[in-house]
């Protein structure tokens, strides 16, 4: 398929700038692949679609405050530093993006905090905006992380044009977030409240957790018309025995296996045995799913409404069927659904 087939014009006013007042009170579009139907519900109605023995797979990654603002030595120019991933814990080496990049060269020092409590030195260029930084910090690792948490802010996507607010620290995080390492929230999971999870539990739904640390690569624009030539960035994923057991039991018993979000879908489809069951996994995945694609593990999916021409939209179209998903997006725009991270949700069954 071609990139241009995934172009969608999303009006600016539909880009959600704030989350719904209550997590489970966003809208829910239910897309039925077999019937080819589209229904409009509330997210808390999701309990009507799942029952005894179904497995819901969640991503328990935790977002860390990855966006820092510092000043360049001598000139004092304000520089945004986006922490991508830790390369070496002991040496305090990090992969980062800097903005504006043209001002930042190897050897430059950056100072963070009103009292310059954190200093970093640029030691390498990785991409046009990418740099490797060494943080010059004397003291235990725990103190270093505490300082980063104090100085960093919630890494809201750029399409949220307002300043970061205190509520974002809690709301740009799922309630089951546990393992720190993501620079973006697995947004499908943001709709789950404790009350809703309890109700699903009472319906007999099994929750299975895996971890995929979302990187910025997920949102990197596709720059080739021929999708077979696009290379995905790698993301770190972990699937443990408990998750494998719950997912395979549901699959064996012909129950639903629901991937809560594109990150879960990528992780599950990255670790499939020859007989189409899930295997434990620990490592990196750069799996790129676009139509046509034969899915092995999940038979239902919860997801948000994604950006035009994004790899996330391509994965959803592969799962829901290209024509039906494109119709669903047209309907979402007409019905004024809220788009992107803080927006509404879609259930594909």
mmCIF file of C-alpha atoms in Angstrom:
data_model
loop_
_atom_site.group_PDB
_atom_site.id
_atom_site.type_symbol
_atom_site.label_atom_id
_atom_site.label_comp_id
_atom_site.label_asym_id
_atom_site.label_seq_id
_atom_site.Cartn_x
_atom_site.Cartn_y
_atom_site.Cartn_z
ATOM 1 C CA UNK A 1 0.000 0.000 0.000
ATOM 2 C CA UNK A 2 0.988 3.616 -0.470
ATOM 3 C CA UNK A 3 1.490 6.363 2.118
ATOM 4 C CA UNK A 4 -0.975 8.691 0.352
ATOM 5 C CA UNK A 5 -3.784 6.170 0.945
ATOM 6 C CA UNK A 6 -3.626 7.048 4.654
ATOM 7 C CA UNK A 7 -4.110 10.793 4.344
ATOM 8 C CA UNK A 8 -6.846 12.171 6.604
ATOM 9 C CA UNK A 9 -7.702 15.831 7.161
ATOM 10 C CA UNK A 10 -8.385 16.195 10.869
ATOM 11 C CA UNK A 11 -9.825 19.628 11.733
ATOM 12 C CA UNK A 12 -7.795 21.424 14.427
ATOM 13 C CA UNK A 13 -10.809 21.809 16.680
ATOM 14 C CA UNK A 14 -11.070 17.992 16.994
ATOM 15 C CA UNK A 15 -7.543 17.637 18.419
ATOM 16 C CA UNK A 16 -8.180 17.052 22.143
ATOM 17 C CA UNK A 17 -6.244 19.559 24.269
ATOM 18 C CA UNK A 18 -7.461 18.129 27.590
ATOM 19 C CA UNK A 19 -8.517 14.637 28.713
ATOM 20 C CA UNK A 20 -12.193 13.842 29.375
ATOM 21 C CA UNK A 21 -13.260 14.833 32.881
ATOM 22 C CA UNK A 22 -13.464 11.162 33.928
ATOM 23 C CA UNK A 23 -11.190 8.588 32.321
ATOM 24 C CA UNK A 24 -13.980 6.194 31.285
ATOM 25 C CA UNK A 25 -16.347 8.897 30.032
ATOM 26 C CA UNK A 26 -14.739 9.533 26.682
ATOM 27 C CA UNK A 27 -16.732 8.375 23.670
ATOM 28 C CA UNK A 28 -16.267 4.922 22.183
ATOM 29 C CA UNK A 29 -16.776 4.007 18.549
ATOM 30 C CA UNK A 30 -17.428 0.273 18.145
ATOM 31 C CA UNK A 31 -16.353 -1.091 14.762
ATOM 32 C CA UNK A 32 -17.608 -4.589 13.948
ATOM 33 C CA UNK A 33 -15.476 -6.162 11.213
ATOM 34 C CA UNK A 34 -17.803 -9.092 10.520
ATOM 35 C CA UNK A 35 -20.963 -6.995 10.258
ATOM 36 C CA UNK A 36 -19.205 -3.953 8.770
ATOM 37 C CA UNK A 37 -21.058 -1.738 11.294
ATOM 38 C CA UNK A 38 -20.110 1.358 13.289
ATOM 39 C CA UNK A 39 -21.818 2.135 16.621
ATOM 40 C CA UNK A 40 -21.461 5.062 19.047
ATOM 41 C CA UNK A 41 -21.112 4.350 22.775
ATOM 42 C CA UNK A 42 -19.353 5.623 25.904
ATOM 43 C CA UNK A 43 -16.058 4.034 26.940
ATOM 44 C CA UNK A 44 -17.565 2.548 30.096
ATOM 45 C CA UNK A 45 -19.940 0.529 27.858
ATOM 46 C CA UNK A 46 -16.936 -1.625 26.964
ATOM 47 C CA UNK A 47 -18.032 -4.073 29.690
ATOM 48 C CA UNK A 48 -20.879 -5.154 27.375
ATOM 49 C CA UNK A 49 -18.399 -6.621 24.880
ATOM 50 C CA UNK A 50 -16.277 -8.801 27.177
ATOM 51 C CA UNK A 51 -16.975 -11.689 29.521
ATOM 52 C CA UNK A 52 -15.768 -14.790 31.350
ATOM 53 C CA UNK A 53 -12.288 -15.942 30.253
ATOM 54 C CA UNK A 54 -11.584 -13.077 27.828
ATOM 55 C CA UNK A 55 -8.054 -11.662 28.099
ATOM 56 C CA UNK A 56 -7.358 -7.945 27.968
ATOM 57 C CA UNK A 57 -3.686 -7.197 27.397
ATOM 58 C CA UNK A 58 -2.388 -3.889 28.819
ATOM 59 C CA UNK A 59 0.937 -2.095 28.477
ATOM 60 C CA UNK A 60 2.237 -1.279 31.991
ATOM 61 C CA UNK A 61 5.011 1.060 30.816
ATOM 62 C CA UNK A 62 5.333 4.306 32.766
ATOM 63 C CA UNK A 63 5.993 7.725 31.227
ATOM 64 C CA UNK A 64 8.847 9.684 32.756
ATOM 65 C CA UNK A 65 9.157 13.508 32.647
ATOM 66 C CA UNK A 66 11.272 13.424 29.498
ATOM 67 C CA UNK A 67 11.189 17.094 28.456
ATOM 68 C CA UNK A 68 13.805 19.401 30.010
ATOM 69 C CA UNK A 69 14.591 23.047 29.334
ATOM 70 C CA UNK A 70 18.176 24.215 29.737
ATOM 71 C CA UNK A 71 20.493 27.039 28.795
ATOM 72 C CA UNK A 72 23.536 26.859 26.597
ATOM 73 C CA UNK A 73 26.824 27.934 28.206
ATOM 74 C CA UNK A 74 28.094 31.438 27.343
ATOM 75 C CA UNK A 75 25.127 32.471 25.136
ATOM 76 C CA UNK A 76 22.414 31.434 27.633
ATOM 77 C CA UNK A 77 20.176 30.378 24.702
ATOM 78 C CA UNK A 78 17.132 28.378 25.853
ATOM 79 C CA UNK A 79 17.325 24.785 24.595
ATOM 80 C CA UNK A 80 14.683 22.066 24.780
ATOM 81 C CA UNK A 81 16.122 18.623 25.498
ATOM 82 C CA UNK A 82 13.899 15.582 25.011
ATOM 83 C CA UNK A 83 15.284 12.490 26.738
ATOM 84 C CA UNK A 84 14.775 9.430 24.535
ATOM 85 C CA UNK A 85 16.611 6.632 26.306
ATOM 86 C CA UNK A 86 19.344 5.921 28.754
ATOM 87 C CA UNK A 87 22.406 4.440 27.057
ATOM 88 C CA UNK A 88 24.599 3.874 30.106
ATOM 89 C CA UNK A 89 23.392 4.173 33.687
ATOM 90 C CA UNK A 90 26.866 4.405 35.209
ATOM 91 C CA UNK A 91 28.191 7.048 32.800
ATOM 92 C CA UNK A 92 24.856 8.968 32.778
ATOM 93 C CA UNK A 93 24.777 8.766 28.963
ATOM 94 C CA UNK A 94 21.486 9.552 27.205
ATOM 95 C CA UNK A 95 20.129 9.640 23.679
ATOM 96 C CA UNK A 96 18.235 12.935 23.302
ATOM 97 C CA UNK A 97 16.644 15.295 20.797
ATOM 98 C CA UNK A 98 17.544 18.985 21.025
ATOM 99 C CA UNK A 99 15.682 22.019 19.738
ATOM 100 C CA UNK A 100 16.910 24.286 18.163
ATOM 101 C CA UNK A 101 19.485 21.731 16.996
ATOM 102 C CA UNK A 102 21.588 24.063 14.862
ATOM 103 C CA UNK A 103 22.942 25.753 17.991
ATOM 104 C CA UNK A 104 24.101 22.570 19.702
ATOM 105 C CA UNK A 105 27.514 21.130 18.838
ATOM 106 C CA UNK A 106 29.829 18.505 20.298
ATOM 107 C CA UNK A 107 31.589 19.911 23.353
ATOM 108 C CA UNK A 108 28.798 22.355 24.270
ATOM 109 C CA UNK A 109 27.571 22.344 27.867
ATOM 110 C CA UNK A 110 23.927 22.762 28.865
ATOM 111 C CA UNK A 111 22.745 23.934 32.280
ATOM 112 C CA UNK A 112 19.388 22.971 33.839
ATOM 113 C CA UNK A 113 17.509 24.374 36.819
ATOM 114 C CA UNK A 114 17.570 27.863 38.308
ATOM 115 C CA UNK A 115 20.690 27.014 40.290
ATOM 116 C CA UNK A 116 22.273 24.983 37.430
ATOM 117 C CA UNK A 117 21.797 21.853 39.562
ATOM 118 C CA UNK A 118 22.224 19.670 36.487
ATOM 119 C CA UNK A 119 24.860 20.033 33.772
ATOM 120 C CA UNK A 120 25.204 18.016 30.561
ATOM 121 C CA UNK A 121 27.910 17.882 27.920
ATOM 122 C CA UNK A 122 27.206 17.078 24.247
ATOM 123 C CA UNK A 123 29.484 14.215 23.239
ATOM 124 C CA UNK A 124 28.065 13.063 19.890
ATOM 125 C CA UNK A 125 25.650 13.832 17.034
ATOM 126 C CA UNK A 126 23.274 10.984 16.181
ATOM 127 C CA UNK A 127 20.711 12.424 13.728
ATOM 128 C CA UNK A 128 19.868 15.951 12.554
ATOM 129 C CA UNK A 129 18.217 16.727 15.913
ATOM 130 C CA UNK A 130 19.658 13.830 17.873
ATOM 131 C CA UNK A 131 22.572 14.124 20.299
ATOM 132 C CA UNK A 132 24.273 11.982 22.931
ATOM 133 C CA UNK A 133 24.574 13.787 26.270
ATOM 134 C CA UNK A 134 26.669 12.951 29.306
ATOM 135 C CA UNK A 135 25.148 14.334 32.489
ATOM 136 C CA UNK A 136 27.845 15.586 34.841
ATOM 137 C CA UNK A 137 26.351 14.669 38.177
ATOM 138 C CA UNK A 138 28.194 13.758 41.366
ATOM 139 C CA UNK A 139 26.154 11.588 43.653
ATOM 140 C CA UNK A 140 24.134 8.365 43.682
ATOM 141 C CA UNK A 141 22.011 7.355 40.699
ATOM 142 C CA UNK A 142 18.801 7.759 42.775
ATOM 143 C CA UNK A 143 19.675 11.444 43.375
ATOM 144 C CA UNK A 144 20.358 11.908 39.666
ATOM 145 C CA UNK A 145 16.949 10.428 38.723
ATOM 146 C CA UNK A 146 15.240 12.542 41.407
ATOM 147 C CA UNK A 147 16.838 15.681 39.935
ATOM 148 C CA UNK A 148 15.684 14.742 36.407
ATOM 149 C CA UNK A 149 12.142 14.140 37.732
ATOM 150 C CA UNK A 150 12.149 17.522 39.489
ATOM 151 C CA UNK A 151 13.407 19.456 36.462
ATOM 152 C CA UNK A 152 11.597 17.497 33.741
ATOM 153 C CA UNK A 153 8.023 17.989 32.617
ATOM 154 C CA UNK A 154 5.352 15.623 31.283
ATOM 155 C CA UNK A 155 6.211 15.053 27.597
ATOM 156 C CA UNK A 156 2.888 16.039 26.054
ATOM 157 C CA UNK A 157 2.871 15.728 22.246
ATOM 158 C CA UNK A 158 3.449 18.956 20.293
ATOM 159 C CA UNK A 159 -0.118 18.987 18.931
ATOM 160 C CA UNK A 160 -1.272 19.771 22.483
ATOM 161 C CA UNK A 161 -0.527 23.445 22.153
ATOM 162 C CA UNK A 162 -1.280 24.598 25.711
ATOM 163 C CA UNK A 163 1.322 24.631 28.508
ATOM 164 C CA UNK A 164 1.702 21.504 30.659
ATOM 165 C CA UNK A 165 -0.633 21.617 33.688
ATOM 166 C CA UNK A 166 -0.346 19.794 37.048
ATOM 167 C CA UNK A 167 -3.163 17.362 36.091
ATOM 168 C CA UNK A 168 -1.101 16.106 33.139
ATOM 169 C CA UNK A 169 1.327 14.347 35.457
ATOM 170 C CA UNK A 170 -1.480 12.002 36.493
ATOM 171 C CA UNK A 171 -3.649 11.952 33.361
ATOM 172 C CA UNK A 172 -0.860 11.330 30.804
ATOM 173 C CA UNK A 173 -0.260 8.048 32.619
ATOM 174 C CA UNK A 174 -2.384 4.902 32.807
ATOM 175 C CA UNK A 175 -3.607 3.829 36.254
ATOM 176 C CA UNK A 176 -1.709 0.535 35.822
ATOM 177 C CA UNK A 177 1.624 2.166 34.807
ATOM 178 C CA UNK A 178 4.459 0.445 36.657
ATOM 179 C CA UNK A 179 7.718 0.167 34.729
ATOM 180 C CA UNK A 180 9.326 3.491 33.874
ATOM 181 C CA UNK A 181 10.795 3.944 30.421
ATOM 182 C CA UNK A 182 8.260 5.479 27.991
ATOM 183 C CA UNK A 183 8.386 8.963 26.487
ATOM 184 C CA UNK A 184 4.724 8.746 25.428
ATOM 185 C CA UNK A 185 1.713 7.187 27.120
ATOM 186 C CA UNK A 186 0.101 4.065 25.642
ATOM 187 C CA UNK A 187 -2.989 6.184 25.012
ATOM 188 C CA UNK A 188 -5.638 3.445 24.635
ATOM 189 C CA UNK A 189 -5.000 2.558 28.284
ATOM 190 C CA UNK A 190 -5.720 6.113 29.474
ATOM 191 C CA UNK A 191 -9.479 5.419 29.314
ATOM 192 C CA UNK A 192 -9.440 2.783 32.059
ATOM 193 C CA UNK A 193 -10.568 3.844 35.546
ATOM 194 C CA UNK A 194 -10.296 1.685 38.675
ATOM 195 C CA UNK A 195 -14.067 1.360 38.766
ATOM 196 C CA UNK A 196 -14.228 0.172 35.140
ATOM 197 C CA UNK A 197 -11.447 -2.383 35.690
ATOM 198 C CA UNK A 198 -13.319 -3.711 38.718
ATOM 199 C CA UNK A 199 -16.503 -4.081 36.642
ATOM 200 C CA UNK A 200 -14.592 -5.949 33.908
ATOM 201 C CA UNK A 201 -13.055 -8.194 36.570
ATOM 202 C CA UNK A 202 -16.539 -9.019 37.879
ATOM 203 C CA UNK A 203 -17.466 -9.982 34.312
ATOM 204 C CA UNK A 204 -14.646 -12.563 34.449
ATOM 205 C CA UNK A 205 -12.169 -10.674 32.272
ATOM 206 C CA UNK A 206 -8.484 -11.556 32.841
ATOM 207 C CA UNK A 207 -5.963 -8.704 32.705
ATOM 208 C CA UNK A 208 -2.554 -9.583 31.308
ATOM 209 C CA UNK A 209 0.292 -7.067 31.462
ATOM 210 C CA UNK A 210 3.248 -6.707 29.137
ATOM 211 C CA UNK A 211 5.729 -3.853 28.807
ATOM 212 C CA UNK A 212 6.672 -1.928 25.685
ATOM 213 C CA UNK A 213 8.515 1.327 26.284
ATOM 214 C CA UNK A 214 7.055 3.729 23.742
ATOM 215 C CA UNK A 215 9.730 5.774 21.986
ATOM 216 C CA UNK A 216 9.369 8.793 19.732
ATOM 217 C CA UNK A 217 10.001 6.531 16.747
ATOM 218 C CA UNK A 218 6.363 5.439 16.939
ATOM 219 C CA UNK A 219 5.424 8.944 15.831
ATOM 220 C CA UNK A 220 8.238 9.510 13.332
ATOM 221 C CA UNK A 221 6.709 10.588 10.017
ATOM 222 C CA UNK A 222 6.761 8.068 7.195
ATOM 223 C CA UNK A 223 8.756 9.685 4.392
ATOM 224 C CA UNK A 224 8.458 7.059 1.649
ATOM 225 C CA UNK A 225 5.425 6.503 -0.566
ATOM 226 C CA UNK A 226 6.164 2.764 -0.766
ATOM 227 C CA UNK A 227 5.453 1.469 2.756
ATOM 228 C CA UNK A 228 7.660 -1.604 2.319
ATOM 229 C CA UNK A 229 10.655 0.763 2.380
ATOM 230 C CA UNK A 230 9.831 2.383 5.757
ATOM 231 C CA UNK A 231 12.035 1.342 8.693
ATOM 232 C CA UNK A 232 10.516 1.471 12.188
ATOM 233 C CA UNK A 233 12.636 2.522 15.169
ATOM 234 C CA UNK A 234 13.191 -0.271 17.698
ATOM 235 C CA UNK A 235 11.342 -0.247 21.020
ATOM 236 C CA UNK A 236 12.131 -2.365 24.063
ATOM 237 C CA UNK A 237 9.517 -4.942 25.051
ATOM 238 C CA UNK A 238 9.012 -7.585 27.754
ATOM 239 C CA UNK A 239 6.385 -10.330 27.762
ATOM 240 C CA UNK A 240 6.501 -12.555 30.858
ATOM 241 C CA UNK A 241 5.180 -16.069 31.529
ATOM 242 C CA UNK A 242 2.074 -14.815 33.363
ATOM 243 C CA UNK A 243 0.983 -12.773 30.323
ATOM 244 C CA UNK A 244 1.720 -15.714 27.987
ATOM 245 C CA UNK A 245 -0.337 -18.092 30.158
ATOM 246 C CA UNK A 246 -3.403 -15.811 30.300
ATOM 247 C CA UNK A 247 -3.345 -14.949 26.585
ATOM 248 C CA UNK A 248 -2.841 -18.548 25.424
ATOM 249 C CA UNK A 249 -5.570 -19.834 27.778
ATOM 250 C CA UNK A 250 -8.073 -17.366 26.267
ATOM 251 C CA UNK A 251 -6.956 -18.291 22.748
ATOM 252 C CA UNK A 252 -7.230 -22.032 23.459
ATOM 253 C CA UNK A 253 -10.712 -21.609 24.941
ATOM 254 C CA UNK A 254 -11.834 -19.555 21.912
ATOM 255 C CA UNK A 255 -12.296 -16.470 24.114
ATOM 256 C CA UNK A 256 -11.469 -12.906 23.141
ATOM 257 C CA UNK A 257 -7.893 -11.643 23.264
ATOM 258 C CA UNK A 258 -8.013 -7.843 23.229
ATOM 259 C CA UNK A 259 -4.932 -5.726 22.559
ATOM 260 C CA UNK A 260 -5.306 -2.465 24.491
ATOM 261 C CA UNK A 261 -3.478 -0.162 22.093
ATOM 262 C CA UNK A 262 -1.069 -0.305 19.162
ATOM 263 C CA UNK A 263 1.931 -0.810 21.474
ATOM 264 C CA UNK A 264 0.384 -4.008 22.862
ATOM 265 C CA UNK A 265 -0.481 -5.158 19.340
ATOM 266 C CA UNK A 266 3.123 -4.629 18.191
ATOM 267 C CA UNK A 267 4.522 -6.498 21.204
ATOM 268 C CA UNK A 268 2.121 -9.465 20.858
ATOM 269 C CA UNK A 269 2.694 -9.857 17.134
ATOM 270 C CA UNK A 270 6.470 -9.685 17.665
ATOM 271 C CA UNK A 271 6.511 -12.932 19.662
ATOM 272 C CA UNK A 272 4.444 -15.621 17.974
ATOM 273 C CA UNK A 273 5.225 -19.353 18.020
ATOM 274 C CA UNK A 274 4.999 -21.515 14.883
ATOM 275 C CA UNK A 275 1.539 -22.718 15.997
ATOM 276 C CA UNK A 276 0.292 -19.117 16.414
ATOM 277 C CA UNK A 277 0.481 -18.923 20.202
ATOM 278 C CA UNK A 278 2.259 -16.275 22.284
ATOM 279 C CA UNK A 279 5.832 -16.805 23.526
ATOM 280 C CA UNK A 280 7.735 -14.962 26.280
ATOM 281 C CA UNK A 281 9.857 -12.106 24.917
ATOM 282 C CA UNK A 282 12.596 -9.827 26.124
ATOM 283 C CA UNK A 283 14.339 -7.559 23.662
ATOM 284 C CA UNK A 284 13.746 -4.984 20.947
ATOM 285 C CA UNK A 285 11.092 -4.938 18.266
ATOM 286 C CA UNK A 286 10.889 -2.833 15.113
ATOM 287 C CA UNK A 287 7.860 -4.629 13.709
ATOM 288 C CA UNK A 288 5.932 -2.505 11.223
ATOM 289 C CA UNK A 289 2.347 -3.650 10.664
ATOM 290 C CA UNK A 290 0.441 -2.311 7.662
ATOM 291 C CA UNK A 291 -2.174 -3.802 5.295
ATOM 292 C CA UNK A 292 -2.329 -6.563 4.263
ATOM 293 C CA UNK A 293 -1.283 -8.400 7.435
ATOM 294 C CA UNK A 294 -2.424 -11.677 8.986
ATOM 295 C CA UNK A 295 -2.788 -11.263 12.782
ATOM 296 C CA UNK A 296 -1.912 -14.270 14.954
ATOM 297 C CA UNK A 297 -2.818 -13.339 18.535
ATOM 298 C CA UNK A 298 -5.487 -10.643 19.228
ATOM 299 C CA UNK A 299 -8.990 -10.780 17.757
ATOM 300 C CA UNK A 300 -10.117 -7.411 19.174
ATOM 301 C CA UNK A 301 -8.420 -4.108 19.788
ATOM 302 C CA UNK A 302 -8.912 -0.829 21.658
ATOM 303 C CA UNK A 303 -7.229 2.209 20.166
ATOM 304 C CA UNK A 304 -7.466 5.995 19.907
ATOM 305 C CA UNK A 305 -7.920 8.056 16.745
ATOM 306 C CA UNK A 306 -4.484 8.550 15.198
ATOM 307 C CA UNK A 307 -2.626 11.047 13.031
ATOM 308 C CA UNK A 308 -2.921 11.119 9.267
ATOM 309 C CA UNK A 309 -0.294 8.976 7.492
ATOM 310 C CA UNK A 310 0.997 7.553 10.811
ATOM 311 C CA UNK A 311 2.246 3.992 11.338
ATOM 312 C CA UNK A 312 -0.409 3.704 14.086
ATOM 313 C CA UNK A 313 -3.229 4.401 11.632
ATOM 314 C CA UNK A 314 -1.700 1.849 9.238
ATOM 315 C CA UNK A 315 -1.707 -0.831 11.941
ATOM 316 C CA UNK A 316 -5.338 -0.109 12.829
ATOM 317 C CA UNK A 317 -6.300 -0.299 9.131
ATOM 318 C CA UNK A 318 -4.501 -3.643 8.857
ATOM 319 C CA UNK A 319 -6.538 -4.962 11.799
ATOM 320 C CA UNK A 320 -9.944 -3.442 11.065
ATOM 321 C CA UNK A 321 -9.787 -3.587 7.279
ATOM 322 C CA UNK A 322 -8.679 -0.571 5.239
ATOM 323 C CA UNK A 323 -12.092 0.436 3.823
ATOM 324 C CA UNK A 324 -13.962 0.039 7.110
ATOM 325 C CA UNK A 325 -11.379 1.983 9.122
ATOM 326 C CA UNK A 326 -11.297 4.817 6.578
ATOM 327 C CA UNK A 327 -15.101 4.962 6.779
ATOM 328 C CA UNK A 328 -14.838 4.969 10.594
ATOM 329 C CA UNK A 329 -12.441 7.942 10.512
ATOM 330 C CA UNK A 330 -14.742 9.858 8.147
ATOM 331 C CA UNK A 331 -17.606 9.132 10.545
ATOM 332 C CA UNK A 332 -15.488 10.223 13.535
ATOM 333 C CA UNK A 333 -14.804 13.599 11.895
ATOM 334 C CA UNK A 334 -18.473 14.050 10.972
ATOM 335 C CA UNK A 335 -19.606 13.073 14.490
ATOM 336 C CA UNK A 336 -16.954 15.324 16.079
ATOM 337 C CA UNK A 337 -15.018 12.640 17.958
ATOM 338 C CA UNK A 338 -11.936 13.930 19.776
ATOM 339 C CA UNK A 339 -8.617 12.877 18.226
ATOM 340 C CA UNK A 340 -5.147 11.763 19.389
ATOM 341 C CA UNK A 341 -3.657 11.131 22.873
ATOM 342 C CA UNK A 342 -6.331 12.795 25.030
ATOM 343 C CA UNK A 343 -9.118 11.986 22.574
ATOM 344 C CA UNK A 344 -11.847 9.352 22.252
ATOM 345 C CA UNK A 345 -11.480 5.610 21.681
ATOM 346 C CA UNK A 346 -12.348 2.930 19.163
ATOM 347 C CA UNK A 347 -13.077 -0.736 19.865
ATOM 348 C CA UNK A 348 -12.584 -3.083 16.896
ATOM 349 C CA UNK A 349 -14.241 -6.488 17.273
#
